[in-house]
């Protein structure tokens, strides 16, 4: 019975027109798929329309994904770019350094929670309008931040910027499932999540030099505005609409108007209270909510803590200038890139080998095995970072904490890539909401974290900080990972059985 239920759980992306694998294909459909993809054994199964996003040329798919990845990188880059300038903001606006760090939190919370608004709107009017809005409006808010004269105005503009940047963090997982097949998802999700996690370390690395040369924070916002305007024009030309409307005739005609010009309504996605509340439904899906919490907890320490506290800790211990502080983030960048490959393309190779071995579709839980090397990297990274700081002497720099942060970042990226790909593999029909769910947890913890980090360091010291980090990761990430691997299949079968009964 379990095998029968499991065989019914291969889900096609909701927004792509596809026929059930068990249904007989027409000769024309079979001929088209064999000519385009070399096989009809694809999940999800595309239509016979060349304008179906699953049938687009690889260059078109990858160009759209790279543009979206760049947008996501800039979205996570944006709030963290001011971290080298906390002391200057404190000086110029007459607030404490701790208060200056709240500008980062002011962006993160609306960035996570506003997805309740954008997901239904994008399902109704398409993805492309969201990308254009999420680049142009934040560019305007960043110009306003550069010209702002007081701290409250900056807080308001940071909130608005986070509000309208949110689609670039939330909706990309849906686009990946609309463009790519199951066997490609790990690699493509890995590229996107690597871009997400590269933003926080890239921001202080680059802006540290800007702050040191200009002795002001204003140029940070000018640079961000220029980058977002560039992304806006890239979206105009490189990111067509990926929500597909099935065409029953005229398959030989171009669909240019739908992809690039028109803003069309999708009648299957009405804007009502139930639609806006729909993301709350995912709290009942263990294969989504547990991985989202796992990823958020690890990221909270490996990414957000490092971005917020390194610019505060290193000047105090080592007397580092803003540019030297920025250079410490090279380690996080390198670790994120390496972890991105291991958790992305590496996990696809891992799954493909298992699929060939068992001669059938690999269970999504098999991908979760790759999290455990990630946890080992996290353990090594935390110990190296915290012990390195604890043993440092005033004004005598050591590279050990930076190396530890790099190893921690690699482990974080492996775990994050595997978890979001696992959730999409389990419930592909909710891919447009899974991105929101992961983003919500990471940004909520990112909002709370900066309020807690200073007291953690002050009360625990760096040795105690290592214990706190490892205890949180073990209890809130490692233990749930084991639970997902052991009981994940049972969770999936239960939810699919329930959905089948509801239908």
Coordinates of C-alpha atoms in Angstrom, one line a residue:
X1 CA 0.0 0.0 0.0
X2 CA 2.8 2.4 0.9
X3 CA 4.4 1.8 -2.5
X4 CA 1.2 2.6 -4.3
X5 CA 0.7 5.8 -2.4
X6 CA 4.4 6.7 -3.0
X7 CA 4.0 6.2 -6.7
X8 CA 1.2 8.7 -6.8
X9 CA 3.4 11.4 -5.1
X10 CA 5.4 12.5 -8.2
X11 CA 4.0 16.0 -8.5
X12 CA 4.1 18.2 -11.5
X13 CA 4.5 21.9 -11.0
X14 CA 1.0 23.4 -10.7
X15 CA 1.6 26.3 -13.1
X16 CA 3.1 24.4 -15.9
X17 CA 0.8 22.6 -18.3
X18 CA 1.7 18.9 -18.0
X19 CA 0.1 15.6 -18.5
X20 CA 0.2 12.7 -16.1
X21 CA 3.0 10.3 -16.8
X22 CA 0.7 7.4 -16.8
X23 CA -1.5 8.9 -19.5
X24 CA -1.0 7.9 -23.1
X25 CA 0.8 10.7 -25.1
X26 CA -0.4 11.6 -28.5
X27 CA 2.1 10.7 -31.3
X28 CA 2.7 14.5 -31.9
X29 CA 3.4 15.1 -28.2
X30 CA 5.8 12.1 -28.0
X31 CA 7.6 13.1 -31.1
X32 CA 8.1 16.7 -29.9
X33 CA 9.4 15.6 -26.5
X34 CA 11.8 13.1 -28.0
X35 CA 13.1 15.7 -30.4
X36 CA 13.4 18.5 -27.8
X37 CA 14.6 16.5 -24.7
X38 CA 15.6 13.2 -26.2
X39 CA 13.1 11.4 -23.9
X40 CA 9.6 11.5 -22.6
X41 CA 10.7 10.4 -19.2
X42 CA 10.8 13.9 -17.6
X43 CA 9.4 15.1 -14.3
X44 CA 7.3 17.3 -14.6
X45 CA 6.2 16.3 -18.1
X46 CA 6.1 19.4 -20.4
X47 CA 3.5 20.1 -23.0
X48 CA 4.2 20.0 -26.8
X49 CA 4.3 23.8 -26.8
X50 CA 7.7 25.4 -27.5
X51 CA 6.6 28.4 -25.4
X52 CA 6.1 26.2 -22.3
X53 CA 8.9 27.4 -20.0
X54 CA 10.0 23.8 -19.5
X55 CA 10.7 23.6 -23.3
X56 CA 12.7 26.9 -23.5
X57 CA 16.3 26.7 -24.7
X58 CA 18.8 26.2 -21.9
X59 CA 20.4 29.7 -22.5
X60 CA 17.0 31.4 -22.0
X61 CA 16.3 29.5 -18.8
X62 CA 19.8 30.0 -17.4
X63 CA 19.8 33.7 -18.3
X64 CA 16.6 34.2 -16.4
X65 CA 17.9 32.3 -13.4
X66 CA 21.2 34.2 -13.3
X67 CA 19.3 37.5 -13.4
X68 CA 17.0 36.4 -10.6
X69 CA 20.0 35.1 -8.6
X70 CA 21.7 38.5 -9.0
X71 CA 18.5 40.2 -7.8
X72 CA 18.4 37.9 -4.8
X73 CA 22.1 38.6 -4.0
X74 CA 21.5 42.4 -4.1
X75 CA 18.4 42.0 -2.0
X76 CA 20.3 40.3 0.8
X77 CA 23.3 42.5 0.1
X78 CA 21.3 45.7 0.6
X79 CA 20.5 45.6 4.4
X80 CA 24.0 44.3 5.2
X81 CA 25.9 46.9 3.2
X82 CA 25.7 49.4 6.1
X83 CA 27.4 47.1 8.6
X84 CA 30.9 48.7 8.1
X85 CA 29.3 52.1 8.6
X86 CA 27.6 51.5 12.0
X87 CA 30.1 53.7 13.8
X88 CA 29.8 56.5 11.2
X89 CA 26.0 56.3 11.3
X90 CA 26.2 56.5 15.1
X91 CA 28.4 59.6 14.8
X92 CA 26.5 61.4 12.1
X93 CA 22.9 60.7 13.4
X94 CA 23.6 60.9 17.2
X95 CA 22.5 57.3 18.0
X96 CA 24.4 54.5 19.7
X97 CA 26.2 51.9 17.7
X98 CA 23.7 49.3 18.9
X99 CA 20.8 51.4 17.7
X100 CA 22.6 51.8 14.3
X101 CA 22.5 48.0 13.9
X102 CA 18.7 48.1 14.1
X103 CA 18.7 49.6 10.6
X104 CA 19.6 46.1 9.4
X105 CA 16.7 44.5 11.5
X106 CA 14.3 47.1 10.2
X107 CA 14.8 45.8 6.7
X108 CA 14.8 42.1 7.5
X109 CA 11.4 41.8 9.2
X110 CA 9.2 43.3 6.4
X111 CA 11.4 41.5 3.9
X112 CA 10.2 38.2 5.4
X113 CA 6.6 38.8 6.4
X114 CA 5.4 40.8 3.4
X115 CA 5.5 37.7 1.3
X116 CA 1.9 37.1 2.5
X117 CA 1.1 40.0 0.2
X118 CA 3.3 39.3 -2.8
X119 CA 2.7 35.6 -3.3
X120 CA -1.1 35.9 -4.1
X121 CA -0.5 39.0 -6.3
X122 CA 2.2 37.2 -8.3
X123 CA -0.1 34.1 -8.7
X124 CA -2.8 36.5 -10.0
X125 CA -0.8 38.8 -12.3
X126 CA 2.4 36.8 -13.0
X127 CA 6.0 36.8 -11.9
X128 CA 7.4 39.4 -14.2
X129 CA 5.6 42.5 -12.8
X130 CA 7.0 41.5 -9.3
X131 CA 10.6 41.5 -10.6
X132 CA 10.3 44.9 -12.1
X133 CA 8.6 46.4 -9.1
X134 CA 11.1 44.7 -6.7
X135 CA 14.0 46.4 -8.4
X136 CA 12.7 49.8 -9.4
X137 CA 11.0 50.8 -6.1
X138 CA 13.8 49.7 -3.8
X139 CA 16.2 51.7 -6.0
X140 CA 14.1 54.8 -5.3
X141 CA 14.1 54.1 -1.5
X142 CA 17.9 53.7 -1.5
X143 CA 18.2 57.2 -3.1
X144 CA 16.0 58.5 -0.3
X145 CA 18.2 56.8 2.3
X146 CA 21.2 58.5 0.9
X147 CA 19.5 61.9 1.2
X148 CA 17.8 61.3 4.6
X149 CA 18.8 63.7 7.4
X150 CA 17.6 61.8 10.5
X151 CA 17.5 58.3 12.0
X152 CA 13.7 57.8 12.1
X153 CA 13.4 58.7 8.3
X154 CA 16.1 56.1 7.6
X155 CA 14.2 53.5 9.6
X156 CA 11.0 54.1 7.6
X157 CA 12.8 53.9 4.3
X158 CA 14.7 50.7 5.3
X159 CA 11.3 49.2 6.2
X160 CA 9.9 50.2 2.8
X161 CA 12.9 48.9 1.0
X162 CA 12.6 45.5 2.7
X163 CA 8.9 45.4 1.9
X164 CA 9.4 45.7 -1.8
X165 CA 12.6 43.7 -2.1
X166 CA 10.8 40.7 -0.7
X167 CA 9.6 39.1 -4.0
X168 CA 13.2 38.6 -5.1
X169 CA 13.7 36.3 -2.1
X170 CA 10.4 34.6 -2.1
X171 CA 9.3 33.7 -5.6
X172 CA 12.5 32.4 -7.2
X173 CA 11.9 28.8 -5.9
X174 CA 8.6 28.9 -7.9
X175 CA 10.4 30.0 -11.0
X176 CA 13.0 27.3 -10.7
X177 CA 10.2 24.6 -10.6
X178 CA 8.5 26.4 -13.6
X179 CA 11.7 26.3 -15.6
X180 CA 13.6 23.2 -14.6
X181 CA 13.1 19.4 -14.3
X182 CA 13.5 17.5 -11.0
X183 CA 17.0 16.2 -11.9
X184 CA 18.2 19.8 -12.3
X185 CA 16.6 21.3 -9.2
X186 CA 19.5 20.7 -6.7
X187 CA 22.0 22.6 -8.9
X188 CA 19.6 25.4 -9.7
X189 CA 18.4 25.8 -6.1
X190 CA 22.1 25.7 -5.1
X191 CA 22.9 28.6 -7.4
X192 CA 20.1 30.6 -6.1
X193 CA 20.6 29.9 -2.4
X194 CA 24.3 30.6 -2.9
X195 CA 23.4 34.0 -4.3
X196 CA 21.1 34.6 -1.3
X197 CA 23.9 33.7 1.2
X198 CA 26.6 35.6 -0.7
X199 CA 24.8 38.9 -0.3
X200 CA 25.5 39.4 3.4
X201 CA 29.3 38.8 3.3
X202 CA 29.8 40.5 -0.1
X203 CA 28.2 43.7 1.3
X204 CA 30.6 44.6 4.1
X205 CA 33.6 43.3 2.0
X206 CA 32.9 45.8 -0.8
X207 CA 31.4 48.6 1.2
X208 CA 34.2 48.5 3.8
X209 CA 36.5 50.1 1.2
X210 CA 33.9 52.7 0.2
X211 CA 33.3 53.7 3.8
X212 CA 37.0 54.0 4.6
X213 CA 37.7 56.2 1.5
X214 CA 34.6 58.4 1.8
X215 CA 34.1 58.5 5.6
X216 CA 30.3 58.5 5.0
X217 CA 27.6 56.0 4.7
X218 CA 25.7 57.8 1.9
X219 CA 27.6 56.3 -1.0
X220 CA 26.5 52.9 0.1
X221 CA 23.0 53.7 -0.8
X222 CA 24.0 55.4 -4.1
X223 CA 25.8 52.2 -5.1
X224 CA 22.8 50.0 -4.1
X225 CA 20.4 52.3 -6.1
X226 CA 22.6 52.0 -9.2
X227 CA 22.8 48.2 -8.8
X228 CA 19.0 47.8 -8.5
X229 CA 18.4 50.0 -11.6
X230 CA 20.8 47.8 -13.5
X231 CA 18.8 44.7 -12.3
X232 CA 15.6 46.5 -13.4
X233 CA 16.9 46.7 -17.0
X234 CA 18.2 43.2 -16.9
X235 CA 14.7 42.0 -16.0
X236 CA 13.3 44.0 -18.9
X237 CA 15.3 42.0 -21.4
X238 CA 16.3 38.7 -19.7
X239 CA 13.4 37.6 -17.5
X240 CA 10.2 36.7 -19.4
X241 CA 7.0 35.6 -17.7
X242 CA 7.4 32.0 -16.5
X243 CA 3.8 31.3 -15.5
X244 CA 2.5 29.4 -18.5
X245 CA -1.0 29.6 -20.0
X246 CA -1.7 26.4 -22.0
X247 CA -2.3 27.0 -25.7
X248 CA -4.4 24.5 -27.5
X249 CA -3.7 25.9 -31.0
X250 CA -1.2 28.2 -32.6
X251 CA 1.7 26.4 -31.1
X252 CA 3.9 27.5 -34.0
X253 CA 3.4 31.2 -33.1
X254 CA 5.5 33.3 -30.8
X255 CA 4.3 34.1 -27.3
X256 CA 6.4 37.2 -27.0
X257 CA 3.5 39.5 -25.9
X258 CA 2.6 37.2 -23.0
X259 CA 6.2 36.7 -21.9
X260 CA 7.5 40.3 -22.1
X261 CA 4.7 42.9 -22.6
X262 CA 1.2 42.0 -21.3
X263 CA 0.2 41.8 -17.6
X264 CA -2.4 39.1 -17.6
X265 CA -4.8 37.8 -15.0
X266 CA -4.7 34.2 -14.0
X267 CA -8.3 33.3 -13.2
X268 CA -7.3 30.2 -11.1
X269 CA -5.7 32.5 -8.5
X270 CA -8.3 35.0 -7.2
X271 CA -7.4 37.7 -4.7
X272 CA -9.4 36.9 -1.6
X273 CA -8.8 36.4 2.1
X274 CA -8.3 32.6 1.6
X275 CA -5.6 33.2 -1.0
X276 CA -3.7 35.7 1.2
X277 CA -3.9 33.3 4.1
X278 CA -2.9 30.3 2.1
X279 CA 0.8 30.3 3.1
X280 CA -0.3 29.6 6.7
X281 CA -1.4 26.2 5.4
X282 CA 2.2 25.2 5.2
X283 CA 2.5 25.1 9.0
X284 CA 0.7 21.7 8.7
X285 CA 3.4 20.3 6.3
X286 CA 6.3 18.9 8.4
X287 CA 8.4 18.3 5.2
X288 CA 8.3 22.1 4.7
X289 CA 8.2 23.7 8.2
X290 CA 10.9 21.6 9.8
X291 CA 13.5 22.1 7.0
X292 CA 12.7 25.8 7.0
X293 CA 13.4 26.1 10.8
X294 CA 16.5 24.0 10.4
X295 CA 17.9 26.3 7.7
X296 CA 17.0 29.4 9.6
X297 CA 18.7 28.4 12.8
X298 CA 22.0 27.6 11.2
X299 CA 21.9 30.7 9.0
X300 CA 21.1 32.9 12.0
X301 CA 24.6 32.1 13.4
X302 CA 26.6 31.3 10.3
X303 CA 25.4 34.3 8.3
X304 CA 23.5 37.0 10.2
X305 CA 25.6 36.8 13.4
X306 CA 28.8 37.1 11.4
X307 CA 27.5 40.0 9.4
X308 CA 26.3 42.0 12.4
X309 CA 29.0 41.2 14.9
X310 CA 32.3 41.0 13.0
X311 CA 32.2 44.8 12.2
X312 CA 31.7 45.4 15.9
X313 CA 34.1 42.7 17.4
X314 CA 37.1 43.1 15.1
X315 CA 37.7 46.9 15.6
X316 CA 37.4 46.3 19.4
X317 CA 39.9 43.4 19.5
X318 CA 42.2 44.0 16.5
X319 CA 41.7 47.7 15.9
X320 CA 40.5 46.9 12.3
X321 CA 39.6 49.7 9.9
X322 CA 36.4 49.4 7.8
X323 CA 38.3 48.0 4.8
X324 CA 40.1 45.4 7.0
X325 CA 36.8 44.4 8.5
X326 CA 35.4 44.0 5.0
X327 CA 38.3 41.7 4.1
X328 CA 37.3 39.3 6.8
X329 CA 34.2 38.5 4.8
X330 CA 36.3 36.9 2.0
X331 CA 36.3 33.8 4.1
X332 CA 32.5 33.7 4.3
X333 CA 32.3 34.2 0.5
X334 CA 34.7 31.4 -0.2
X335 CA 32.9 29.1 2.2
X336 CA 29.5 29.9 0.7
X337 CA 30.7 29.2 -2.8
X338 CA 32.2 25.8 -1.9
X339 CA 29.2 24.9 0.2
X340 CA 26.9 26.0 -2.6
X341 CA 28.4 23.5 -5.0
X342 CA 28.4 20.6 -2.4
X343 CA 24.8 21.2 -1.5
X344 CA 23.6 22.0 -5.0
X345 CA 25.3 20.2 -7.9
X346 CA 26.9 17.7 -5.4
X347 CA 23.4 16.7 -4.1
X348 CA 22.1 16.2 -7.6
X349 CA 25.0 13.9 -8.4
X350 CA 24.4 12.1 -5.1
X351 CA 20.7 11.6 -6.0
X352 CA 21.4 10.5 -9.5
X353 CA 23.8 7.8 -8.4
X354 CA 21.3 6.5 -5.9
X355 CA 18.6 6.6 -8.6
X356 CA 20.7 4.5 -10.9
X357 CA 21.5 2.1 -8.1
X358 CA 17.9 1.4 -7.0
X359 CA 16.6 1.6 -10.6
X360 CA 13.7 3.9 -9.6
X361 CA 12.9 7.4 -8.4
X362 CA 15.2 8.2 -5.4
X363 CA 13.4 9.1 -2.2
X364 CA 13.8 12.8 -1.3
X365 CA 15.0 11.8 2.2
X366 CA 18.2 10.3 0.5
X367 CA 19.3 13.9 -0.2
X368 CA 19.2 14.7 3.5
X369 CA 22.2 12.5 4.2
X370 CA 24.4 15.4 2.8
X371 CA 23.4 17.5 5.7
X372 CA 25.6 15.6 8.2
X373 CA 28.9 16.6 6.6
X374 CA 27.4 20.2 6.8
X375 CA 27.0 19.8 10.5
X376 CA 30.5 18.6 10.9
X377 CA 31.7 21.7 9.1
X378 CA 29.5 23.8 11.4
X379 CA 31.1 22.2 14.5
X380 CA 34.6 22.9 13.3
X381 CA 33.8 26.4 12.2
X382 CA 32.1 27.4 15.4
X383 CA 35.0 26.1 17.5
X384 CA 37.6 27.8 15.4
X385 CA 35.8 31.1 15.3
X386 CA 35.0 31.4 19.0
X387 CA 38.2 29.9 20.4
X388 CA 40.2 32.0 18.0
X389 CA 38.5 35.1 19.4
X390 CA 38.8 34.0 23.0
X391 CA 42.6 33.5 22.6
X392 CA 43.3 36.7 20.7
X393 CA 45.3 39.5 22.3
X394 CA 44.5 43.2 21.9
X395 CA 45.7 44.6 18.5
X396 CA 47.3 41.3 17.5
X397 CA 45.4 39.9 14.5
X398 CA 45.0 36.2 13.9
X399 CA 43.3 34.6 10.9
X400 CA 41.9 31.7 12.9
X401 CA 38.4 33.3 13.5
X402 CA 38.1 34.2 9.9
X403 CA 38.9 30.6 8.8
X404 CA 36.4 29.3 11.3
X405 CA 33.7 31.7 9.9
X406 CA 34.5 30.4 6.4
X407 CA 34.1 26.7 7.4
X408 CA 30.9 27.6 9.2
X409 CA 29.6 29.3 6.1
X410 CA 30.3 26.3 4.0
X411 CA 28.4 24.0 6.4
X412 CA 25.5 26.5 6.5
X413 CA 25.3 26.5 2.7
X414 CA 25.3 22.8 2.4
X415 CA 22.5 22.4 4.9
X416 CA 20.4 25.3 3.4
X417 CA 20.7 24.0 -0.2
X418 CA 19.7 20.5 0.8
X419 CA 16.8 21.5 3.0
X420 CA 15.1 23.8 0.5
X421 CA 15.6 21.3 -2.4
X422 CA 14.2 18.6 -0.2
X423 CA 11.1 20.6 0.6
X424 CA 10.4 21.3 -3.1
X425 CA 11.0 17.7 -4.0
X426 CA 8.4 16.7 -1.4
X427 CA 5.8 19.3 -2.3
X428 CA 6.5 20.7 -5.8
X429 CA 3.0 22.0 -6.1
X430 CA 3.7 24.5 -3.3
X431 CA 7.0 25.7 -4.7
X432 CA 5.7 29.3 -5.0
X433 CA 5.1 29.3 -1.3
X434 CA 8.0 27.3 0.0
X435 CA 10.4 30.1 -0.9
X436 CA 8.3 32.4 1.2
X437 CA 8.3 30.0 4.1
X438 CA 12.0 29.6 4.2
X439 CA 12.5 33.4 3.8
X440 CA 10.0 34.1 6.6
X441 CA 11.9 32.0 9.1
X442 CA 15.3 33.3 8.2
X443 CA 14.3 37.0 8.3
X444 CA 12.3 36.7 11.5
X445 CA 15.3 35.1 13.2
X446 CA 17.5 37.7 11.5
X447 CA 15.3 40.4 13.0
X448 CA 15.5 39.0 16.5
X449 CA 19.1 38.0 16.5
X450 CA 20.8 41.4 16.5
X451 CA 18.9 42.3 19.7
X452 CA 20.4 39.2 21.4
X453 CA 23.9 38.9 20.1
X454 CA 25.5 41.7 22.2
X455 CA 24.2 40.2 25.5
X456 CA 25.2 36.7 24.5
X457 CA 28.8 37.8 24.0
X458 CA 28.8 39.9 27.1
X459 CA 27.3 37.3 29.4
X460 CA 28.8 34.1 28.0
X461 CA 32.2 35.2 26.6
X462 CA 33.5 33.6 23.5
X463 CA 34.0 30.1 25.0
X464 CA 30.4 30.2 26.2
X465 CA 29.3 31.6 22.9
X466 CA 30.6 28.5 21.2
X467 CA 28.5 26.4 23.6
X468 CA 25.4 28.4 23.0
X469 CA 25.7 28.2 19.2
X470 CA 26.4 24.5 19.1
X471 CA 23.6 23.7 21.6
X472 CA 21.1 25.7 19.5
X473 CA 22.2 24.1 16.2
X474 CA 22.2 20.6 17.8
X475 CA 18.7 21.0 19.4
X476 CA 17.0 23.1 16.7
X477 CA 18.7 21.8 13.5
X478 CA 20.5 18.5 13.9
X479 CA 17.8 16.7 15.9
X480 CA 15.0 17.8 13.5
X481 CA 17.2 16.8 10.6
X482 CA 17.3 13.2 12.0
X483 CA 13.6 13.4 12.6
X484 CA 13.0 14.4 8.9
X485 CA 15.2 11.6 7.6
X486 CA 13.5 9.0 9.8
X487 CA 9.9 10.1 9.5
X488 CA 9.9 12.3 6.4
X489 CA 8.4 9.6 4.1
X490 CA 5.6 8.9 6.6
X491 CA 4.9 12.7 6.8
X492 CA 4.7 12.9 3.0
X493 CA 2.4 9.9 2.6
X494 CA 0.1 11.2 5.3
X495 CA -0.2 14.6 3.7
X496 CA -0.8 13.2 0.2
X497 CA -3.4 10.8 1.4
X498 CA -5.2 13.7 3.2
X499 CA -5.0 15.9 0.1
X500 CA -6.3 13.0 -2.0
X501 CA -9.3 12.6 0.3
X502 CA -10.0 16.4 0.2
X503 CA -10.0 16.4 -3.5

